[in-house]
Short mmCIF file of C-alpha atoms and ligand atoms in Angstrom, two decimals:
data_model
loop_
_atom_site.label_atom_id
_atom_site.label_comp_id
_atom_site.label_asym_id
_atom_site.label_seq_id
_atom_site.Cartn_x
_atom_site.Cartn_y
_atom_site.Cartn_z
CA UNK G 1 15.65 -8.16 -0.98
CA UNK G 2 13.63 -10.68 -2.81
CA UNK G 3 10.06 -10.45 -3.03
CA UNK G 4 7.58 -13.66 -3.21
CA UNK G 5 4.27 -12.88 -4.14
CA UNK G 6 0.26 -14.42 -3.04
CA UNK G 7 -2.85 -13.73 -4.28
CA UNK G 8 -4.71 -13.16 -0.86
CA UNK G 9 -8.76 -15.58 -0.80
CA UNK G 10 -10.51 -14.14 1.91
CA UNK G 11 -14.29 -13.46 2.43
CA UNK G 12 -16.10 -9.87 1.67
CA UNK G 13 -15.19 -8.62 5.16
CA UNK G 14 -11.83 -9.27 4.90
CA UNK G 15 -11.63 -7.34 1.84
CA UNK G 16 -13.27 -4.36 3.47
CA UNK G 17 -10.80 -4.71 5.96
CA UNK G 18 -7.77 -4.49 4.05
CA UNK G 19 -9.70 -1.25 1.88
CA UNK G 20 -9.62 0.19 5.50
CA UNK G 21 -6.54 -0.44 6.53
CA UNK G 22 -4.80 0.66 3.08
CA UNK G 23 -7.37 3.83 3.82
CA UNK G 24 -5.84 4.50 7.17
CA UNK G 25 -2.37 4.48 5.79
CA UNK G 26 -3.23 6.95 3.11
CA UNK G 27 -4.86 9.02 5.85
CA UNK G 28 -1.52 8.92 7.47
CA UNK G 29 0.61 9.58 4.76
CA UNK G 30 -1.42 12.96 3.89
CA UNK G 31 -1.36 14.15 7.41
CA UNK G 32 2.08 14.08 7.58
CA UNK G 33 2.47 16.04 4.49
CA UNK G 34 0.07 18.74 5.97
CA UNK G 35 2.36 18.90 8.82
CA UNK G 36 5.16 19.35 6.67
CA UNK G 37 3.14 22.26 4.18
CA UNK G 38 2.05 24.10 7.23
CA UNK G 39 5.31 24.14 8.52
CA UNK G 40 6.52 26.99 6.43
CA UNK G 41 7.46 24.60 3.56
CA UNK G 42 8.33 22.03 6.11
CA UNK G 43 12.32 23.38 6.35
CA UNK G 44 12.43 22.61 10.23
CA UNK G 45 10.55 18.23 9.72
CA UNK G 46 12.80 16.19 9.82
CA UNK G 47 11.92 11.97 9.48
CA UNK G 48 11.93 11.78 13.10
CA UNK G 49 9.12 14.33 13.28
CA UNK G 50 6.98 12.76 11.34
CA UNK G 51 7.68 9.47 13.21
CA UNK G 52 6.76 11.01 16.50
CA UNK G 53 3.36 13.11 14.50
CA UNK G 54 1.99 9.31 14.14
CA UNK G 55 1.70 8.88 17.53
CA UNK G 56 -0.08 11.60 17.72
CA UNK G 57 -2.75 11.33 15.19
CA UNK G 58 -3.36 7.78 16.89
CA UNK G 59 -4.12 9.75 19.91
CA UNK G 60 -6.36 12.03 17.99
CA UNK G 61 -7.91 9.39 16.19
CA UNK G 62 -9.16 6.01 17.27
CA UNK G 63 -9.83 4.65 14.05
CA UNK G 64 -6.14 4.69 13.35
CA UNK G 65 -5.09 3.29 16.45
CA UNK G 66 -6.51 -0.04 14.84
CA UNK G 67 -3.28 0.29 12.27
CA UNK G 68 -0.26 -2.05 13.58
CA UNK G 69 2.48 0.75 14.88
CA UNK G 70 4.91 0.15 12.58
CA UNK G 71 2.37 -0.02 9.83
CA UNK G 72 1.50 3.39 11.01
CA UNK G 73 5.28 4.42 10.71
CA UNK G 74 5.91 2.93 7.18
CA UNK G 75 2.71 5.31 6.21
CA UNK G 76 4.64 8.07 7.56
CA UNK G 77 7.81 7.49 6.41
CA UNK G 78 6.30 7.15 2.66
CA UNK G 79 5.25 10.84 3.26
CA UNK G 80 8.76 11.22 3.99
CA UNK G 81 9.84 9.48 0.85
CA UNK G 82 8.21 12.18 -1.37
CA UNK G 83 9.13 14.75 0.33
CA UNK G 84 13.36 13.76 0.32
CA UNK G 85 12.87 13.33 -3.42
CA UNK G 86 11.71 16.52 -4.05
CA UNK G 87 14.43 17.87 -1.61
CA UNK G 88 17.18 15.69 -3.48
CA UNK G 89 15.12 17.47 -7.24
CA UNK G 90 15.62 20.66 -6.29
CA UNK G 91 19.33 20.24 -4.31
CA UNK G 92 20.61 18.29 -7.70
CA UNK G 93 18.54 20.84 -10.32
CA UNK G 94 16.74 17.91 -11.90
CA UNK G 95 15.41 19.48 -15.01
CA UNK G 96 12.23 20.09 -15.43
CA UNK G 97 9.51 19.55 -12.80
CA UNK G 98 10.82 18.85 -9.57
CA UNK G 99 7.79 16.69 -7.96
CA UNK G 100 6.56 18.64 -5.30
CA UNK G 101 4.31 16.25 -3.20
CA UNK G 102 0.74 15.87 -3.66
CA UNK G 103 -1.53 14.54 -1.66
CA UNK G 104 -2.66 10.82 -2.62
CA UNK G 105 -6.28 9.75 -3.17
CA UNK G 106 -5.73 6.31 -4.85
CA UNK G 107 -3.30 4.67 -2.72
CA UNK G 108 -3.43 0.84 -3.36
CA UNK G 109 -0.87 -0.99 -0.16
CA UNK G 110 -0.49 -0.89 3.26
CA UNK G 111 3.02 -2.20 4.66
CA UNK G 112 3.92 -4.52 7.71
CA UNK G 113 6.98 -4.86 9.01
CA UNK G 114 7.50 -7.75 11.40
CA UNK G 115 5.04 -7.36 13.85
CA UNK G 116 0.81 -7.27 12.87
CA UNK G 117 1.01 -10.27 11.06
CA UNK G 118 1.95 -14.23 11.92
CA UNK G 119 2.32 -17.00 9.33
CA UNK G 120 0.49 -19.83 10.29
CA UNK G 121 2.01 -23.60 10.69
CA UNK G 122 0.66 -25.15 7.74
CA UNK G 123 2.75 -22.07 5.85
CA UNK G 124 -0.71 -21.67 3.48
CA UNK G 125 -2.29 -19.25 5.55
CA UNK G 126 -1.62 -15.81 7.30
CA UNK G 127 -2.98 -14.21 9.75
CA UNK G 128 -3.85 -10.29 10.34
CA UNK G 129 -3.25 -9.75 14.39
CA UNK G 130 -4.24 -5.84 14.49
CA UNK G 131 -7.10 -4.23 15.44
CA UNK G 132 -7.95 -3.75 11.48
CA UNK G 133 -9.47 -7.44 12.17
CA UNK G 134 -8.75 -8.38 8.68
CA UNK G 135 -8.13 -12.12 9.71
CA UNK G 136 -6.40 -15.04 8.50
CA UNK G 137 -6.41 -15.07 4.97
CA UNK G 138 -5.50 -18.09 2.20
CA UNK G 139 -2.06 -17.75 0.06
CA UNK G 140 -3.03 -18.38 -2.96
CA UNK G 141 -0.29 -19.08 -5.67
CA UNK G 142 2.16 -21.05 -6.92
CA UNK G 143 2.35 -24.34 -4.71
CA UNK G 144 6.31 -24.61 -5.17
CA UNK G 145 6.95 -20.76 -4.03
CA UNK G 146 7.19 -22.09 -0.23
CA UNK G 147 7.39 -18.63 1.94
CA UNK G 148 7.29 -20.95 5.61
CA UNK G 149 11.21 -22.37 4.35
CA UNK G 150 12.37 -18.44 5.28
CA UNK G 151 13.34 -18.17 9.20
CA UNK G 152 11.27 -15.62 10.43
CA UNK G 153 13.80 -12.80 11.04
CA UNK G 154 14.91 -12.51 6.96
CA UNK G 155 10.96 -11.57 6.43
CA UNK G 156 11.22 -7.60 6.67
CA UNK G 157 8.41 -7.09 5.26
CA UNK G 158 4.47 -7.60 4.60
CA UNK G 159 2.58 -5.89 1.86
CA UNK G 160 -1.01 -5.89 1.01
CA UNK G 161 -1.84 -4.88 -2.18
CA UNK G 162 -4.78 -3.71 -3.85
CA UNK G 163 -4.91 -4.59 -7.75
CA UNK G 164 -7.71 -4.70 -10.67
CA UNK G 165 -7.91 -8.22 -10.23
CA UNK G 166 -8.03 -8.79 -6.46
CA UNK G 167 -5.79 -8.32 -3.00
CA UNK G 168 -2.09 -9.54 -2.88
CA UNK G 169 0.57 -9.73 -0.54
CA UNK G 170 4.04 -9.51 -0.66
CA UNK G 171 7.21 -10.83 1.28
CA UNK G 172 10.10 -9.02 1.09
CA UNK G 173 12.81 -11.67 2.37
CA UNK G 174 16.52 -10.24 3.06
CA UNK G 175 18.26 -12.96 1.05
CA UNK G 176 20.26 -12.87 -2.25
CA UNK G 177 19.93 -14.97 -4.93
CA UNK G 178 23.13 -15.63 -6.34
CA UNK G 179 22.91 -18.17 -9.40
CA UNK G 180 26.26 -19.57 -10.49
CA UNK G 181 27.21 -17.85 -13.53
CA UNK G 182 29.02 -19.93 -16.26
CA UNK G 183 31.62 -17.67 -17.69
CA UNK G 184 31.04 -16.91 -21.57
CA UNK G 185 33.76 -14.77 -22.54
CA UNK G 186 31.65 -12.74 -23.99
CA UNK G 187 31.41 -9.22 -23.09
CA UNK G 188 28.39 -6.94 -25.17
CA UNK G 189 26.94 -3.29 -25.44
CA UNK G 190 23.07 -2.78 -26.16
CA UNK G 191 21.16 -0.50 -27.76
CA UNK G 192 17.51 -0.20 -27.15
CA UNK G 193 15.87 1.40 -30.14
CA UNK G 194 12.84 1.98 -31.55
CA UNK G 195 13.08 -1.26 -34.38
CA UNK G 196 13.99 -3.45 -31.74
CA UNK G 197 13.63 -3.98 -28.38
CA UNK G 198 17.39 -3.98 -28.42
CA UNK G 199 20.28 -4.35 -30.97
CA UNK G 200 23.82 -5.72 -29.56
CA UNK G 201 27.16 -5.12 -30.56
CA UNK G 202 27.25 -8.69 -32.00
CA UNK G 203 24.40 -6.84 -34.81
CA UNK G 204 21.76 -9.57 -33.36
CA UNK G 205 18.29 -8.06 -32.27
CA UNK G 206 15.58 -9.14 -30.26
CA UNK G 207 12.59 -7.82 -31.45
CA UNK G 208 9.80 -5.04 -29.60
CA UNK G 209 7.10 -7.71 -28.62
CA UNK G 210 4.54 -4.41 -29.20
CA UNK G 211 1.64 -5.79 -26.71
CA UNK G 212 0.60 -2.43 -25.95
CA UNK G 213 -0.29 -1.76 -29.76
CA UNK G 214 -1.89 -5.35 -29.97
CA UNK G 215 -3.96 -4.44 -26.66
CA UNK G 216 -5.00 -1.11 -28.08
CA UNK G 217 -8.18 -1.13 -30.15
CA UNK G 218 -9.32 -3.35 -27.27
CA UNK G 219 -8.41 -0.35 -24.62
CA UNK G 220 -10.22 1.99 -27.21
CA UNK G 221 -13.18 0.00 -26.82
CA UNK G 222 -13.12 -0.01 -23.47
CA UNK G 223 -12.18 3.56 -22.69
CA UNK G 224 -14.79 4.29 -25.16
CA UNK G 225 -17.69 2.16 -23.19
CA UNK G 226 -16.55 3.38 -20.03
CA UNK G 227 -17.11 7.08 -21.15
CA UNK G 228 -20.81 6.65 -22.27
CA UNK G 229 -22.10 4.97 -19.10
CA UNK G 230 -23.97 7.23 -16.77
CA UNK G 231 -21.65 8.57 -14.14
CA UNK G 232 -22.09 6.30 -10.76
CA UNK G 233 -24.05 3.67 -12.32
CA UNK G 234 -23.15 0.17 -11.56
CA UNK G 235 -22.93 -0.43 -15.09
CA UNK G 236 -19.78 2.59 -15.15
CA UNK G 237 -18.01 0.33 -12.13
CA UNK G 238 -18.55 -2.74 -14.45
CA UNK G 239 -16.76 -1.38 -17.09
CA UNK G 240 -13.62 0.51 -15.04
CA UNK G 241 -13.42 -2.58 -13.38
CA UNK G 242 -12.70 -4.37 -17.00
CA UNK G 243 -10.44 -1.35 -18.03
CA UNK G 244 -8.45 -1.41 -15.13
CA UNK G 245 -8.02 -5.50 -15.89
CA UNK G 246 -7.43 -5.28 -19.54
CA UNK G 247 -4.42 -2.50 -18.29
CA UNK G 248 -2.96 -4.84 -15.93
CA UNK G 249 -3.53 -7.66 -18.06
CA UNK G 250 -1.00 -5.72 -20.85
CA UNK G 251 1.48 -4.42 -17.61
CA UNK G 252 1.72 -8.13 -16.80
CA UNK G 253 2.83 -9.34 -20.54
CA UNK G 254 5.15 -6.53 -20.34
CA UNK G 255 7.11 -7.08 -16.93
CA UNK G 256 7.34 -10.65 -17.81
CA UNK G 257 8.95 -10.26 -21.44
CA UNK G 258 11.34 -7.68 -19.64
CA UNK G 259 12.03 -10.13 -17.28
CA UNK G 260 12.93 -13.02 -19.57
CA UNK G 261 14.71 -11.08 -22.12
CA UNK G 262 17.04 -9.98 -19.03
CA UNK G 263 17.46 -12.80 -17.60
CA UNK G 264 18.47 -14.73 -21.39
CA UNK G 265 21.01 -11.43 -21.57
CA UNK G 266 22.76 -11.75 -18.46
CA UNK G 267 23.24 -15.11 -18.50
CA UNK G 268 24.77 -15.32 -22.13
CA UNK G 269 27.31 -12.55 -21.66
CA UNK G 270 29.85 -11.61 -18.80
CA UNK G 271 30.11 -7.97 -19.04
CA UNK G 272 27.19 -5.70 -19.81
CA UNK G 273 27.24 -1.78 -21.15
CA UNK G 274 24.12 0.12 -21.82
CA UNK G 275 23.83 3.51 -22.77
CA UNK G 276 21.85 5.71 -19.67
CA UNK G 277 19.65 7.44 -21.90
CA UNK G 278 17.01 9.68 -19.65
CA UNK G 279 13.82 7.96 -20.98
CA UNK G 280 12.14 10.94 -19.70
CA UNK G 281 13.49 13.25 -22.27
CA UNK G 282 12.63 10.82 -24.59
CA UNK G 283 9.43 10.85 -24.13
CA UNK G 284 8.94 14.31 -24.55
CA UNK G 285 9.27 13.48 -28.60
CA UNK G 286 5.50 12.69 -29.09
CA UNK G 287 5.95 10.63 -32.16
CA UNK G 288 8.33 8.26 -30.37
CA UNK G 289 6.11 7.95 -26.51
CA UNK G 290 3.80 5.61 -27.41
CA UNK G 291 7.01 3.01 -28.40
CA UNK G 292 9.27 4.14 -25.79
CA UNK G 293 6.61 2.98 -23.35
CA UNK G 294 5.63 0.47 -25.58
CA UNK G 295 8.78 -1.39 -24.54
CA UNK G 296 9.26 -0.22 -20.94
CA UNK G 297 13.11 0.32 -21.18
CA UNK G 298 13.13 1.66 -17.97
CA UNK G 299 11.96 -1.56 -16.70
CA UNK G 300 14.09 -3.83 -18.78
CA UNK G 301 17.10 -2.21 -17.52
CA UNK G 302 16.23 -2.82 -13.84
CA UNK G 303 15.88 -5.98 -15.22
CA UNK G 304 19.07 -6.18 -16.30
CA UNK G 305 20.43 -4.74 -13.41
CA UNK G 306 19.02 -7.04 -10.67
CA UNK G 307 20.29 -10.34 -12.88
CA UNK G 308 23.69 -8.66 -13.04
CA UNK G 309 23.30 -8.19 -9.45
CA UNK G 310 22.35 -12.09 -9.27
CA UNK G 311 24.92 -13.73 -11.66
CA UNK G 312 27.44 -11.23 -10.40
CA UNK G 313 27.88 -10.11 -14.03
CA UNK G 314 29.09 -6.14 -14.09
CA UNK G 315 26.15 -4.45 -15.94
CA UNK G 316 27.57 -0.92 -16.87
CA UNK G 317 25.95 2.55 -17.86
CA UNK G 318 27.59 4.81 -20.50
CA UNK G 319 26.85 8.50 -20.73
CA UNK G 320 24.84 8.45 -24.16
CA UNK G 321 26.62 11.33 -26.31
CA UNK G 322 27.41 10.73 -29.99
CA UNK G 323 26.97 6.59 -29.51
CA UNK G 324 25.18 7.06 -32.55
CA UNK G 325 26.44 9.59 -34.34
CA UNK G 326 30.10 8.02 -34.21
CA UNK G 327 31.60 5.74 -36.66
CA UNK G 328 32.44 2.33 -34.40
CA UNK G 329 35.50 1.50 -36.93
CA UNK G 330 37.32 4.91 -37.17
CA UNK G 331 35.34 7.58 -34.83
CA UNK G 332 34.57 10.19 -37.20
CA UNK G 333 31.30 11.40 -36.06
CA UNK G 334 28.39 10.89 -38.99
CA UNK G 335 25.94 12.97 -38.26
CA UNK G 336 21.76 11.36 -39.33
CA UNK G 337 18.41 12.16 -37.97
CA UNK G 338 16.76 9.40 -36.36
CA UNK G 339 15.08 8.41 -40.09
CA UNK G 340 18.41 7.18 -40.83
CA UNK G 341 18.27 3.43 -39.95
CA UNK G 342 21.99 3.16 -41.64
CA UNK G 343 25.19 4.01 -40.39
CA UNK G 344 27.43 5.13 -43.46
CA UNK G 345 30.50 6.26 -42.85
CA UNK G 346 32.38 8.80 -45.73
CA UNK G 347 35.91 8.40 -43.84
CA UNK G 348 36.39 4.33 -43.53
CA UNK G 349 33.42 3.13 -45.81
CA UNK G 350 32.01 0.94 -43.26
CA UNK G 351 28.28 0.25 -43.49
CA UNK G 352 26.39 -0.76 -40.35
CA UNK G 353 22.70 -1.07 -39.05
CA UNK G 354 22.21 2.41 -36.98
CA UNK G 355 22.05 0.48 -33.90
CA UNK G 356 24.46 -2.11 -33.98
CA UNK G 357 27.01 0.57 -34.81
CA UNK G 358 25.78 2.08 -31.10
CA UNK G 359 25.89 -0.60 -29.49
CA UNK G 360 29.25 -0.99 -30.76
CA UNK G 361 29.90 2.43 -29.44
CA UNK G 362 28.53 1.83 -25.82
CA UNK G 363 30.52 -1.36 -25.71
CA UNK G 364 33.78 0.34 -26.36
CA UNK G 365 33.05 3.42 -24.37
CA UNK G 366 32.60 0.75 -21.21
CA UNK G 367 35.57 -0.65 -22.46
CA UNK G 368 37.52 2.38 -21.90
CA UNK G 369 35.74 2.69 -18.61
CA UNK G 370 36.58 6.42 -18.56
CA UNK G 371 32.65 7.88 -19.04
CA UNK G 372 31.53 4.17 -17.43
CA UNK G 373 30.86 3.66 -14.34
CA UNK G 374 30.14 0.15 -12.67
CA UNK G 375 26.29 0.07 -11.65
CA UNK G 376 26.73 -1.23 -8.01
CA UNK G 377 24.78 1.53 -6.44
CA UNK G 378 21.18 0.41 -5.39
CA UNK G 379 19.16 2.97 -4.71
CA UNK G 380 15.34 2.50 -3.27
CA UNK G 381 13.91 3.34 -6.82
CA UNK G 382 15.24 0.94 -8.64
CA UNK G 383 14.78 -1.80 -6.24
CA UNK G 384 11.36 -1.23 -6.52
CA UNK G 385 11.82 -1.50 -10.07
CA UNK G 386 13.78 -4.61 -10.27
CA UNK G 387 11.47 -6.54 -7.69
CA UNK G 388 8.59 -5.33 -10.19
CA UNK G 389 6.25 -3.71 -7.70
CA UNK G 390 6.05 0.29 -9.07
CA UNK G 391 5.34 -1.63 -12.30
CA UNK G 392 2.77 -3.91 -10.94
CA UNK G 393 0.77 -1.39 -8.08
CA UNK G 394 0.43 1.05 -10.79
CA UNK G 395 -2.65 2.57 -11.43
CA UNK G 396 -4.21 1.98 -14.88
CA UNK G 397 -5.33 5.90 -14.74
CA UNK G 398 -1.51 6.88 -14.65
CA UNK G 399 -0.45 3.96 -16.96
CA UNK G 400 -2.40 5.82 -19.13
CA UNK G 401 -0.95 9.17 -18.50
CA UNK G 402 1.96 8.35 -18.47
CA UNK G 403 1.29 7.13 -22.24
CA UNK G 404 0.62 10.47 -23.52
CA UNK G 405 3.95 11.49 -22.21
ZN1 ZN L 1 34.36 5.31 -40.12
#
């Protein structure tokens, strides 16, 4: 699935329209999950339940009858989303908590599939055809991103999206992009770190671009501002509106250096190995959150992932024990706190940066293929991931939580 992206230029109505609409489809959503709760913990609702339950909350309520059907649906079935991951949490003992679902108050998209919506001739414009009577709206954008070239049938779906900045929409077009990859020879394993943003196994680096810690004090300043306004005063909107901005404004820089730094990887090399490190443990260090977010691994390895995809280049995860306590040269294991930026090994007397001599690790553990495993799976998650959209319809409020681990 590849996504192409608009800025949406409408007038003040249509804007209120689309808040409604995205309003109905949280509505939805929570219902569901009500269903589900009072069910007795929901054991006997099943999808198809919860598919037929949005019939009948149109029935019950006319405002949501305005909601294109399958819009309606795709509310419901993001009700059932949550509730199969915390299902799949508890079924697979996920440690720690298992996500039970909570009811949403800031949701920021509503989602089309192919019907409620029409693309109109000149391929500049499109047009809402529901009852929410949000209209034909402009695509705003890059001029050479040309969404009218798709036949109709590959466009699966249509989502509006509410940021800091203003309303977007979304195609998501079933079409791969497969870019001719020129063979390297080269095969490499990568570290990401703390120094760097990652280390290879050739001992070259890329360095952590930090544009969180750059954005800070100017966060502070606005966090601070924001917190001595009067509560409900148009002067507090004023200055959550430039919060939330100044928070997308950093999630922007750092999707796009993930992106790029990816994209230069996977194109230069012909095998990929990374360790799979749960970044969520990580995080739990507090001394090491702020970086770890700081340079959105998580995201740069969907990155990764969705080039390898692209270039056909096998992107590989290795199960992380001991890649940086081993020696790369004879495999005594050297044991060093995470202080100790050298690798020094007693047995062989080789001296290497800590995490080149992981990386070197990782490579040769894919190499050996026996703890590897080739990352063809695609789950939902990290689609979402790779097409940049969890990153991107995130919340400044969580980005923020999410922060402080
Ligand atoms: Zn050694």
């Amino acid at each position: 699935m590849l996504i192409f992206e608009y800025k949406l230029d409408g007038s003040r109505a249509q804007y209120a329209a689309m808040d409604e609409a995205i309003r109905v489809v949280q509505f939805i959503r929570n219902k569901c999950l009500r269903l589900w709760m009072d069910e007795r913990g929901g054991q006997g609702i099943s999808k198809n339940d919860l598919q037929c339950y949005c019939a009948v909350l149109a029935k019950a309520y006319p405002f949501a009858t305005h909601l294109n059907s399958q819009a309606r649906q795709a509310s419901a079935d993001r009700a059932w989303f949550a509730i199969s991951r915390f299902y799949d949490n508890c079924k697979h003992h996920k440690p720690g908590k298992k996500g039970y679902p909570k009811f949403q108050h800031d949701n920021r998209s509503v989602e089309y599939k192919q019907t409620g919506w029409k693309l109109e001739p000149d391929g500049k414009h499109i047009t809402f055809t529901d009852g929410c009577d949000i209209g034909c709206l402009r695509l705003a954008g890059n001029p050479k991103q040309k969404i009218a070239a798709f036949p109709l049938e590959q466009i699966k779906r249509v989502r509006i999206v509410h940021r800091a900045d203003g309303y977007y929409v979304q195609f998501g077009v079933e079409a791969e992009r497969a870019i001719v990859h020129q063979p390297t020879g080269k095969q490499v394993g990568i570290d990401v770190g703390l120094k760097a943003y990652y280390t290879d196994s050739e001992g070259n680096t890329v360095d952590n671009p930090r544009h969180y810690r750059k954005a800070e004090q100017k966060l502070k300043r606005l966090q601070r501002g924001l917190s001595r306004k009067q509560k409900k005063s148009a002067n507090r909107k004023k200055a959550r509106k430039q919060l939330a901005r100044a928070h997308l404004h950093v999630q922007r820089q750092r999707e796009d250096f993930a992106r790029k730094t990816a994209s230069t990887l996977v194109s230069s090399h012909d095998v990929i190995a990374y360790e799979d490190v749960q970044i969520r443990n990580m995080v739990r260090n507090h001394h090491l959150a702020k970086s770890i977010h700081d340079a959105g691994w998580g995201t740069f390895i969907s990155w990764v992932k969705a080039y390898g995809r692209m270039h056909n280049v096998p992107v590989l995860a290795v199960a992380p024990h001991f890649t940086s306590q081993e020696c790369s040269a004879c495999s005594a294991i050297v044991k060093k706190s995470l202080s100790v930026r050298t690798h020094i090994c007693p047995s062989c007397g080789v001296v290497l940066d800590r995490d080149h001599n992981a990386a070197l690790n990782i490579l040769a553990k894919a190499r050996a293929c026996t703890l590897g495993h080739r990352e063809t799976s695609s789950s939902s998650s990290e689609e979402e991931n790779a097409s940049g959209q969890t990153a991107s319809t995130r919340t400044p409020k969580r980005a923020t939580s999410k922060r402080a681990g």
